[in-house]
Short mmCIF file of C-alpha atoms in Angstrom, two decimals:
data_model
loop_
_atom_site.label_atom_id
_atom_site.label_comp_id
_atom_site.label_asym_id
_atom_site.label_seq_id
_atom_site.Cartn_x
_atom_site.Cartn_y
_atom_site.Cartn_z
CA MET A 952 28.15 -11.55 -22.21
CA ASP A 953 24.28 -11.92 -23.47
CA LYS A 954 21.47 -12.62 -20.90
CA ARG A 955 18.52 -12.46 -23.77
CA VAL A 956 16.84 -15.61 -23.89
CA ALA A 957 14.94 -17.26 -27.02
CA ASP A 958 11.39 -17.46 -25.41
CA LEU A 959 9.30 -17.52 -22.15
CA GLU A 960 9.80 -21.66 -21.90
CA ALA A 961 13.70 -20.65 -21.97
CA ALA A 962 13.40 -18.01 -19.64
CA LEU A 963 11.74 -20.14 -16.87
CA GLU A 964 14.04 -22.98 -17.14
CA GLY A 965 14.69 -24.19 -13.46
CA VAL A 966 11.87 -22.94 -11.76
CA GLU A 967 10.62 -25.92 -9.52
CA ASP A 968 8.69 -27.32 -7.19
CA GLY A 969 8.50 -26.10 -3.38
CA MET A 970 10.19 -22.74 -4.60
CA SER A 971 9.90 -19.40 -3.19
CA VAL A 972 9.02 -17.01 -6.32
CA MET A 973 8.92 -12.59 -5.94
CA VAL A 974 6.54 -11.55 -8.24
CA GLY A 975 6.66 -7.74 -9.31
CA GLY A 976 3.71 -5.72 -9.31
CA PHE A 977 1.31 -4.02 -7.17
CA GLY A 978 -2.02 -5.09 -8.12
CA GLY A 979 -1.73 -4.93 -11.93
CA SER A 980 1.09 -2.28 -12.32
CA GLY A 981 3.83 -3.79 -13.30
CA ALA A 982 2.58 -7.83 -13.40
CA PRO A 983 4.68 -9.76 -15.28
CA ILE A 984 1.29 -11.63 -16.67
CA GLU A 985 3.23 -13.47 -19.75
CA LEU A 986 5.63 -15.01 -17.50
CA LEU A 987 3.33 -16.07 -14.77
CA HIS A 988 0.67 -17.42 -17.61
CA ALA A 989 3.63 -19.50 -18.79
CA LEU A 990 4.64 -20.98 -15.32
CA ILE A 991 0.92 -22.19 -15.19
CA ASP A 992 0.89 -23.35 -19.05
CA ARG A 993 4.00 -25.63 -17.65
CA PHE A 994 2.21 -26.63 -14.49
CA ARG A 995 -1.00 -27.96 -16.74
CA ALA A 996 1.50 -29.79 -18.85
CA THR A 997 3.78 -31.55 -16.44
CA GLY A 998 2.13 -30.74 -12.66
CA SER A 999 5.34 -28.53 -12.38
CA PRO A 1000 6.20 -26.45 -10.46
CA GLY A 1001 3.70 -26.62 -7.63
CA ARG A 1002 3.95 -26.14 -3.89
CA LEU A 1003 4.98 -22.34 -4.80
CA THR A 1004 5.52 -19.78 -1.87
CA LEU A 1005 4.66 -16.25 -3.99
CA ILE A 1006 6.04 -12.90 -2.15
CA ASN A 1007 4.04 -9.75 -3.78
CA ASN A 1008 2.25 -7.14 -2.25
CA ASN A 1009 -1.23 -8.38 -3.30
CA ALA A 1010 -2.90 -12.29 -3.90
CA GLY A 1011 -4.15 -11.73 -7.14
CA ASN A 1012 -7.26 -10.33 -8.60
CA GLY A 1013 -9.93 -12.00 -11.34
CA ARG A 1014 -8.67 -15.10 -13.06
CA VAL A 1015 -5.58 -14.29 -14.48
CA GLY A 1016 -1.65 -13.64 -13.56
CA ILE A 1017 -1.11 -14.76 -9.46
CA ALA A 1018 -4.87 -15.49 -8.92
CA ALA A 1019 -4.80 -18.02 -11.99
CA MET A 1020 -1.80 -19.21 -10.32
CA ILE A 1021 -3.73 -20.31 -7.00
CA ASP A 1022 -6.71 -21.12 -9.10
CA ALA A 1023 -4.10 -24.03 -10.57
CA GLY A 1024 -3.03 -25.04 -7.44
CA MET A 1025 0.43 -24.40 -7.92
CA VAL A 1026 0.55 -22.18 -4.49
CA GLU A 1027 1.02 -23.30 -0.75
CA ARG A 1028 2.14 -19.95 0.52
CA ILE A 1029 1.62 -16.33 0.03
CA ILE A 1030 3.64 -13.65 1.46
CA CYS A 1031 2.21 -10.36 1.05
CA SER A 1032 0.64 -7.15 2.42
CA PHE A 1033 -2.92 -6.74 1.10
CA PRO A 1034 -4.55 -9.93 0.11
CA ARG A 1035 -7.57 -8.25 -0.98
CA SER A 1036 -8.80 -6.98 -4.27
CA ALA A 1037 -11.58 -5.94 -6.85
CA ASP A 1038 -12.23 -9.96 -7.49
CA PRO A 1039 -10.05 -11.92 -4.31
CA ARG A 1040 -12.02 -15.05 -5.05
CA ALA A 1041 -9.23 -17.12 -6.16
CA PHE A 1042 -7.17 -16.52 -2.52
CA THR A 1043 -10.24 -15.82 -0.35
CA GLU A 1044 -11.52 -19.29 -1.30
CA ARG A 1045 -8.62 -21.30 -0.61
CA TYR A 1046 -7.38 -19.37 2.57
CA LEU A 1047 -11.17 -20.06 4.25
CA ALA A 1048 -10.61 -23.42 2.98
CA GLY A 1049 -7.35 -23.53 5.00
CA GLU A 1050 -5.90 -24.68 1.89
CA ILE A 1051 -2.95 -21.93 1.10
CA GLY A 1052 -0.75 -20.03 3.65
CA LEU A 1053 -0.50 -16.57 4.69
CA GLU A 1054 2.08 -14.25 6.24
CA LEU A 1055 0.68 -11.04 6.24
CA VAL A 1056 3.73 -8.22 6.46
CA PRO A 1057 3.37 -4.46 6.48
CA GLN A 1058 3.85 -2.91 2.97
CA GLY A 1059 6.92 -0.80 3.94
CA THR A 1060 8.15 -4.07 5.93
CA LEU A 1061 7.70 -6.15 3.10
CA ALA A 1062 9.82 -3.62 0.80
CA GLU A 1063 12.31 -3.20 3.20
CA ARG A 1064 12.54 -7.07 4.15
CA ILE A 1065 13.36 -7.63 0.74
CA ARG A 1066 15.83 -4.60 -0.11
CA ALA A 1067 17.66 -6.42 2.74
CA GLY A 1068 17.84 -9.68 1.36
CA GLY A 1069 19.25 -7.96 -1.75
CA ALA A 1070 21.35 -5.86 -0.01
CA GLY A 1071 22.86 -8.80 2.41
CA ILE A 1072 21.37 -7.05 5.94
CA PRO A 1073 19.87 -10.07 7.54
CA ALA A 1074 17.74 -8.01 9.99
CA PHE A 1075 16.84 -4.57 10.84
CA TYR A 1076 14.69 -2.74 13.52
CA THR A 1077 11.52 -0.90 11.93
CA PRO A 1078 8.54 1.22 14.18
CA ALA A 1079 5.92 -0.88 11.70
CA GLY A 1080 3.75 -2.82 13.66
CA LEU A 1081 5.28 -2.38 17.07
CA GLY A 1082 2.33 -2.90 19.73
CA THR A 1083 0.51 -4.69 17.06
CA ALA A 1084 -0.67 -8.35 16.56
CA LEU A 1085 1.74 -8.17 13.32
CA ALA A 1086 4.72 -7.55 15.91
CA GLU A 1087 3.71 -10.44 18.28
CA GLY A 1088 6.80 -13.01 19.31
CA LYS A 1089 9.05 -10.17 17.65
CA PRO A 1090 12.18 -8.86 19.49
CA THR A 1091 11.88 -4.79 20.17
CA ALA A 1092 14.74 -2.57 21.20
CA ARG A 1093 14.69 0.62 21.89
CA PHE A 1094 16.70 3.46 20.12
CA GLU A 1095 16.56 7.54 21.13
CA GLU A 1096 13.64 6.80 23.49
CA LYS A 1097 11.38 5.22 21.06
CA SER A 1098 10.68 1.04 20.17
CA TYR A 1099 11.14 -0.77 17.53
CA VAL A 1100 10.53 -4.38 15.97
CA LEU A 1101 12.97 -6.28 14.57
CA GLU A 1102 12.64 -7.99 10.86
CA ARG A 1103 14.12 -10.22 8.94
CA TRP A 1104 15.61 -10.03 5.51
CA LEU A 1105 13.52 -11.85 2.84
CA LYS A 1106 14.83 -13.72 -0.25
CA ALA A 1107 13.68 -16.05 -3.15
CA ASP A 1108 14.66 -18.67 -5.19
CA VAL A 1109 13.42 -16.70 -8.45
CA ALA A 1110 12.22 -13.17 -9.14
CA LEU A 1111 9.58 -12.62 -11.95
CA ILE A 1112 10.06 -8.89 -13.57
CA LYS A 1113 8.45 -6.60 -15.76
CA ALA A 1114 10.37 -4.21 -17.34
CA GLU A 1115 10.16 -1.44 -20.34
CA SER A 1116 13.43 -1.48 -21.69
CA ALA A 1117 16.15 -3.67 -21.20
CA ASP A 1118 19.69 -4.68 -22.80
CA ARG A 1119 21.23 -7.78 -23.33
CA LEU A 1120 23.50 -6.98 -20.12
CA GLY A 1121 20.24 -7.02 -18.14
CA ASN A 1122 19.98 -3.11 -17.58
CA LEU A 1123 16.30 -2.19 -17.01
CA THR A 1124 14.04 0.57 -17.02
CA TYR A 1125 10.63 0.14 -15.74
CA ARG A 1126 6.98 2.21 -16.82
CA ARG A 1127 5.47 4.91 -14.90
CA ALA A 1128 4.26 3.49 -11.45
CA ALA A 1129 5.19 -0.47 -12.94
CA ARG A 1130 8.24 -0.09 -10.82
CA ASN A 1131 7.54 -0.65 -7.36
CA PHE A 1132 8.96 -3.69 -5.83
CA SER A 1133 10.37 -5.01 -8.95
CA PRO A 1134 14.08 -3.43 -8.55
CA LEU A 1135 13.94 -4.79 -4.93
CA MET A 1136 13.09 -8.24 -6.00
CA ALA A 1137 15.59 -8.09 -8.44
CA MET A 1138 18.19 -7.66 -6.12
CA ALA A 1139 16.92 -10.28 -3.66
CA ALA A 1140 16.55 -13.45 -5.72
CA ALA A 1141 19.04 -16.11 -6.52
CA LEU A 1142 17.46 -16.19 -10.24
CA THR A 1143 16.01 -12.81 -11.47
CA ILE A 1144 14.12 -13.22 -15.04
CA VAL A 1145 12.58 -10.40 -16.47
CA GLN A 1146 10.47 -10.09 -19.50
CA ALA A 1147 10.94 -6.74 -21.28
CA THR A 1148 8.59 -5.02 -23.77
CA ARG A 1149 11.82 -4.44 -25.60
CA ILE A 1150 15.19 -5.23 -25.92
CA VAL A 1151 17.64 -2.81 -27.10
CA ALA A 1152 21.14 -2.36 -27.48
CA PRO A 1153 24.12 -1.91 -25.07
CA GLY A 1154 24.03 1.84 -24.94
CA GLN A 1155 20.88 2.68 -25.84
CA ILE A 1156 19.61 3.41 -22.23
CA ASP A 1157 21.06 6.30 -21.13
CA PRO A 1158 23.09 5.33 -17.96
CA GLU A 1159 21.36 8.03 -15.90
CA ALA A 1160 17.98 6.33 -17.15
CA VAL A 1161 19.13 2.52 -15.72
CA VAL A 1162 16.67 1.79 -12.48
CA THR A 1163 17.71 -1.56 -12.36
CA PRO A 1164 21.65 -2.11 -12.93
CA GLY A 1165 22.10 -5.15 -14.95
CA ILE A 1166 24.27 -6.79 -12.20
CA PHE A 1167 21.22 -7.81 -10.06
CA VAL A 1168 19.63 -9.52 -13.66
CA ASP A 1169 20.10 -13.01 -14.92
CA ARG A 1170 17.83 -13.52 -18.06
CA VAL A 1171 15.61 -11.35 -20.36
CA VAL A 1172 13.28 -12.42 -22.75
CA GLU A 1173 11.08 -9.69 -24.96
CA VAL A 1174 7.23 -9.76 -24.85
CA PRO A 1175 6.41 -7.02 -27.15
CA ASP A 1176 2.93 -5.58 -26.09
CA PRO A 1177 2.66 -7.00 -22.57
CA GLN A 1178 -1.06 -7.75 -21.11
CA GLN A 1179 -1.87 -5.68 -18.48
CA GLU A 1180 -3.48 -7.81 -15.57
CA GLU A 1181 -6.01 -4.67 -14.77
CA ALA A 1182 -7.23 -4.70 -18.44
CA LEU A 1183 -7.62 -8.31 -18.48
CA MET A 1184 -9.39 -8.32 -15.41
CA ARG A 1185 -11.67 -5.76 -16.47
CA ALA A 1186 -12.28 -7.60 -19.96
CA GLY A 1187 -13.07 -10.82 -17.97
CA VAL A 1188 -9.91 -12.69 -18.89
CA SER A 1189 -9.54 -16.23 -17.64
CA HIS A 1190 -6.38 -17.76 -17.72
CA MET B 296 -26.21 19.48 5.91
CA LYS B 297 -27.85 15.88 6.08
CA ASP B 298 -29.33 14.22 8.91
CA ASN B 299 -27.23 16.92 11.21
CA LYS B 300 -24.09 16.00 10.66
CA LEU B 301 -21.27 16.16 8.25
CA SER B 302 -20.84 14.06 4.86
CA ASN B 303 -17.92 12.29 3.75
CA ALA B 304 -17.13 15.08 1.26
CA GLN B 305 -17.71 17.98 3.94
CA ILE B 306 -15.41 15.96 6.77
CA ALA B 307 -12.29 15.89 3.78
CA TRP B 308 -12.98 19.48 2.83
CA ARG B 309 -12.62 20.33 6.62
CA ALA B 310 -9.43 17.97 7.24
CA ALA B 311 -8.01 19.45 3.53
CA GLN B 312 -8.04 23.06 5.08
CA ASP B 313 -5.22 22.38 7.58
CA ILE B 314 -2.76 21.18 4.94
CA ALA B 315 -0.27 23.90 4.33
CA ASP B 316 1.19 25.44 1.51
CA GLY B 317 4.38 23.01 0.77
CA ALA B 318 3.12 19.99 2.43
CA TYR B 319 4.07 16.32 1.39
CA VAL B 320 0.45 14.14 2.17
CA ASN B 321 -0.45 10.73 1.86
CA LEU B 322 -3.87 9.82 2.13
CA GLY B 323 -5.26 6.49 2.94
CA ILE B 324 -7.46 4.77 0.41
CA GLY B 325 -11.14 4.91 0.29
CA PHE B 326 -12.95 7.83 2.01
CA PRO B 327 -9.51 9.86 2.95
CA GLU B 328 -8.52 10.12 -0.90
CA MET B 329 -11.08 12.65 -1.17
CA VAL B 330 -9.16 15.20 0.47
CA ALA B 331 -6.90 16.21 -2.33
CA ARG B 332 -10.29 17.42 -4.25
CA PHE B 333 -10.32 20.15 -1.65
CA ALA B 334 -6.85 21.62 -1.31
CA PRO B 335 -7.26 25.01 -0.83
CA GLU B 336 -6.68 27.41 -3.60
CA GLY B 337 -3.39 29.00 -3.76
CA ARG B 338 -1.50 25.97 -1.46
CA GLU B 339 0.84 23.90 -3.10
CA ALA B 340 0.51 20.45 -1.23
CA ILE B 341 2.03 17.28 -3.16
CA PHE B 342 0.63 13.90 -2.69
CA HIS B 343 2.46 10.77 -2.34
CA THR B 344 1.25 7.21 -2.48
CA GLU B 345 2.92 3.95 -1.24
CA ASN B 346 3.40 2.52 -4.80
CA GLY B 347 5.79 5.13 -6.30
CA VAL B 348 4.54 8.25 -7.15
CA LEU B 349 4.98 11.94 -6.00
CA ASN B 350 2.95 14.68 -7.10
CA PHE B 351 -0.06 12.84 -8.85
CA GLY B 352 -3.34 14.66 -9.91
CA GLU B 353 -7.14 13.76 -10.40
CA ALA B 354 -8.04 10.54 -11.91
CA PRO B 355 -8.49 10.36 -15.54
CA ALA B 356 -11.44 10.60 -17.61
CA GLU B 357 -13.09 7.32 -17.91
CA GLY B 358 -11.40 5.21 -21.00
CA GLU B 359 -8.29 7.57 -20.43
CA GLU B 360 -7.07 5.38 -17.64
CA ASP B 361 -3.52 3.99 -17.89
CA TRP B 362 -3.41 0.67 -15.37
CA ASP B 363 0.03 1.14 -15.21
CA LEU B 364 -0.23 4.36 -13.57
CA ILE B 365 -2.52 3.80 -9.96
CA ASN B 366 -2.52 5.03 -6.75
CA ALA B 367 -2.41 2.69 -3.63
CA GLY B 368 -6.34 2.25 -3.54
CA LYS B 369 -5.71 0.72 -7.20
CA LYS B 370 -7.26 3.63 -8.68
CA ALA B 371 -5.99 5.12 -11.99
CA ILE B 372 -4.66 8.68 -11.40
CA THR B 373 -2.54 11.26 -13.64
CA LEU B 374 0.51 13.20 -13.09
CA LYS B 375 1.20 16.78 -12.40
CA PRO B 376 4.26 18.43 -13.83
CA GLY B 377 7.07 17.71 -11.61
CA ALA B 378 6.08 14.19 -10.62
CA ALA B 379 8.43 11.73 -9.61
CA PHE B 380 8.39 7.77 -9.78
CA PHE B 381 10.40 5.82 -7.02
CA HIS B 382 10.42 2.09 -6.07
CA HIS B 383 8.87 0.75 -2.94
CA ALA B 384 11.64 1.06 -0.39
CA ASP B 385 12.28 4.43 -1.62
CA SER B 386 8.79 5.55 -1.13
CA PHE B 387 8.66 3.82 2.51
CA ALA B 388 11.88 5.59 3.35
CA MET B 389 9.39 8.78 2.62
CA VAL B 390 7.07 7.51 5.13
CA ARG B 391 8.92 5.75 7.96
CA GLY B 392 12.06 8.62 7.71
CA GLY B 393 9.32 11.15 9.04
CA HIS B 394 9.83 12.94 5.39
CA LEU B 395 5.85 13.35 5.12
CA ASP B 396 4.15 16.45 6.77
CA VAL B 397 0.74 14.57 7.16
CA ALA B 398 -0.74 10.93 6.46
CA ILE B 399 -4.50 11.49 6.41
CA LEU B 400 -5.96 8.05 7.38
CA GLY B 401 -9.78 6.53 7.91
CA ALA B 402 -10.58 4.52 11.39
CA TYR B 403 -12.44 1.94 13.10
CA GLU B 404 -11.64 3.47 16.22
CA VAL B 405 -9.39 5.95 17.55
CA ALA B 406 -8.82 6.04 21.27
CA GLU B 407 -7.65 9.05 23.60
CA THR B 408 -4.10 7.74 23.72
CA GLY B 409 -3.80 8.21 20.17
CA ASP B 410 -4.43 4.61 19.15
CA LEU B 411 -5.66 3.74 16.04
CA ALA B 412 -7.32 0.33 14.69
CA ASN B 413 -8.19 0.62 11.17
CA TRP B 414 -7.06 -2.47 9.66
CA SER B 415 -8.81 -5.32 11.14
CA THR B 416 -12.65 -5.96 12.43
CA GLY B 417 -11.18 -8.53 14.41
CA ARG B 418 -14.18 -10.86 13.21
CA GLY B 419 -12.04 -13.61 10.87
CA GLY B 420 -12.16 -13.39 7.03
CA VAL B 421 -9.03 -12.40 5.06
CA PRO B 422 -6.73 -10.05 6.96
CA ALA B 423 -5.16 -7.09 5.12
CA VAL B 424 -2.53 -4.44 6.35
CA GLY B 425 -1.02 -2.60 3.17
CA GLY B 426 0.99 0.74 4.13
CA ALA B 427 -1.27 1.66 7.34
CA MET B 428 1.24 0.19 10.02
CA ASP B 429 4.29 2.20 8.22
CA LEU B 430 2.36 5.25 7.70
CA VAL B 431 0.76 5.91 11.09
CA HIS B 432 4.90 6.02 12.53
CA GLY B 433 6.20 8.02 9.97
CA ALA B 434 4.20 11.27 9.02
CA ARG B 435 4.92 13.84 11.59
CA ARG B 436 1.26 14.49 11.87
CA ILE B 437 -1.63 11.58 11.87
CA ALA B 438 -5.12 12.89 11.25
CA VAL B 439 -7.99 10.71 11.17
CA VAL B 440 -11.70 11.48 8.98
CA THR B 441 -14.24 8.92 10.46
CA GLU B 442 -18.11 9.34 11.16
CA HIS B 443 -18.37 10.26 14.69
CA VAL B 444 -19.86 6.95 15.41
CA THR B 445 -20.46 3.73 13.93
CA LYS B 446 -23.34 2.71 11.61
CA ASP B 447 -25.45 1.43 14.46
CA GLY B 448 -25.00 4.50 16.53
CA ARG B 449 -21.51 3.15 18.99
CA PRO B 450 -18.66 5.50 19.22
CA LYS B 451 -15.55 5.36 17.40
CA LEU B 452 -13.50 7.54 19.56
CA VAL B 453 -12.75 5.41 22.51
CA GLU B 454 -10.87 5.46 25.91
CA ARG B 455 -9.21 1.69 24.54
CA CYS B 456 -9.53 0.62 21.46
CA SER B 457 -11.48 -2.78 21.26
CA LEU B 458 -10.42 -4.03 17.55
CA PRO B 459 -6.89 -4.75 16.54
CA LEU B 460 -4.83 -1.96 16.65
CA THR B 461 -2.38 -0.28 13.80
CA GLY B 462 -0.62 1.84 15.95
CA VAL B 463 0.15 2.73 19.39
CA GLY B 464 -0.18 6.59 20.30
CA CYS B 465 -0.27 7.82 16.83
CA VAL B 466 -2.96 9.96 15.98
CA THR B 467 -2.83 13.63 16.61
CA ARG B 468 -5.85 15.15 15.63
CA VAL B 469 -9.31 13.68 14.30
CA TYR B 470 -11.86 14.67 12.07
CA THR B 471 -15.47 13.38 12.47
CA SER B 472 -18.71 14.18 11.09
CA LEU B 473 -19.61 16.29 14.07
CA ALA B 474 -16.38 17.64 15.81
CA VAL B 475 -12.33 18.31 14.95
CA ILE B 476 -10.60 16.97 18.16
CA ASP B 477 -6.98 16.69 19.25
CA ILE B 478 -5.29 14.30 21.00
CA ASP B 479 -2.68 15.84 23.37
CA ALA B 480 -1.43 13.96 26.16
CA ASN B 481 -3.60 11.33 26.32
CA ARG B 482 -6.91 13.53 26.03
CA PHE B 483 -9.57 14.18 23.50
CA VAL B 484 -9.61 18.13 23.36
CA LEU B 485 -12.42 19.61 21.65
CA ARG B 486 -11.37 22.38 19.10
CA GLU B 487 -14.41 22.23 16.89
CA LYS B 488 -18.00 21.09 17.21
CA LEU B 489 -21.17 21.51 14.64
CA ALA B 490 -23.13 24.49 16.30
CA HIS B 491 -26.36 22.72 16.58
CA ILE B 492 -25.15 20.15 18.92
CA SER B 493 -24.68 20.68 22.51
CA LEU B 494 -21.92 19.71 23.86
CA GLU B 495 -23.66 17.22 26.53
CA ALA B 496 -25.10 15.47 23.32
CA LEU B 497 -21.95 15.30 21.51
CA GLN B 498 -19.98 13.90 24.70
CA ALA B 499 -22.72 11.14 25.15
CA LEU B 500 -21.82 9.67 21.50
CA THR B 501 -17.80 9.45 22.59
CA GLY B 502 -16.73 6.81 24.41
CA ALA B 503 -14.19 8.83 26.43
CA LYS B 504 -14.06 12.49 28.01
CA LEU B 505 -14.08 15.27 26.04
CA VAL B 506 -11.64 18.00 27.51
CA ILE B 507 -12.30 21.62 26.72
CA GLU B 508 -9.44 23.80 26.60
CA GLY B 509 -9.33 27.55 25.17
CA GLY B 510 -12.56 27.38 24.26
CA VAL B 511 -14.83 25.25 21.19
CA SER B 512 -15.53 27.26 17.61
CA ASP B 513 -18.11 26.50 15.70
CA LEU B 514 -17.37 23.32 12.73
CA VAL B 515 -18.03 25.32 9.39
CA VAL B 516 -17.93 23.94 6.34
CA PRO B 517 -19.59 24.69 3.08
CA GLU B 518 -22.62 22.95 1.23
CA ILE B 519 -20.80 20.29 -1.16
#
């Protein structure tokens, strides 16, 4: 078994028009910038993949990563909890012009919907959102004297993930708080594509330290010295 | 004291005095983050951030930031010894599962019923909710830090919220620029107020009845 692929283009093969794409990261922490920029380059060269639904906590910052995908016109809809950032122009302009869809989900519900999608649990009850606009029209039920809102699982065609270490079997570790949504998204997508800062031999990652077991991963591409979204944003970089 | 009311730092200081030794605490983004600076000497509180860190510390010096190590407000943080990383589903298991002792949040409006509005001004633009709707149902105690009135002088403590709700019946204590108020049985119960402000004046700045129950103490906060 060898999930390594030679380059970003090979890693992204099969990402097509109209797909739903989970993107790991919380703000710039964990954003798989090289995978996202390679997708943008392909879109600019070929016109595909477009009409994407992106699933992320946020909706891009500055002129790189998800914001650059929106600027490029690849994104039809975003499912997220917090579409604001230090520089949210890309999303805000298209949203206010009615050119991009938004499904706003409480952050913990977003995480649990993705986890449920990966775990084969079609729906669950949560207290979050009860009695608010975000739960309007959703069924509720009472358990032990309290009411809860029914929420559905969330799955995707593709997940794009940034890891720290990976091996050819797809076992992953993450760097510091860059873990956030990535282990959940890796479970919930039909095709999970990982960029890893280093690929090591099987056994080099202590089994006790594996965060995402390789069963959830389809492809791994090595991207040494990856770019960091927040650092790019602060440097004023546009992709 | 400036303008005869507490500054945000002083409100945060007062809220911090109620954090018990050993408490697990989540602070909302923005002004509530200041509470961490005033944790009382000799008490160990462990701070949680939604994006997957327990036991983080102060902001790093400028130029020392590691942007993979941030809080829910996307600000750079540092780690204390004994910190832990975890993914988002575990993070919100800590939130909704009742494992946090207190969450201290900002507010646009708080109602005497404990309803909180803090995510949408209802005026259009881009809506954003983040983790607020999860937090209000998780922690054992939900406290709010806020100015007593809006910038144009309207009460933020009201009978019923007029803005979109974050949660129903969730807030238990409010620390304002003028007073400390508990929410008990759908009533605002006044616990502390600044000495210079009369009860009548405070009531006039509050959009619902202030109940007195067992005495009101002076709200005393150091100059910060």
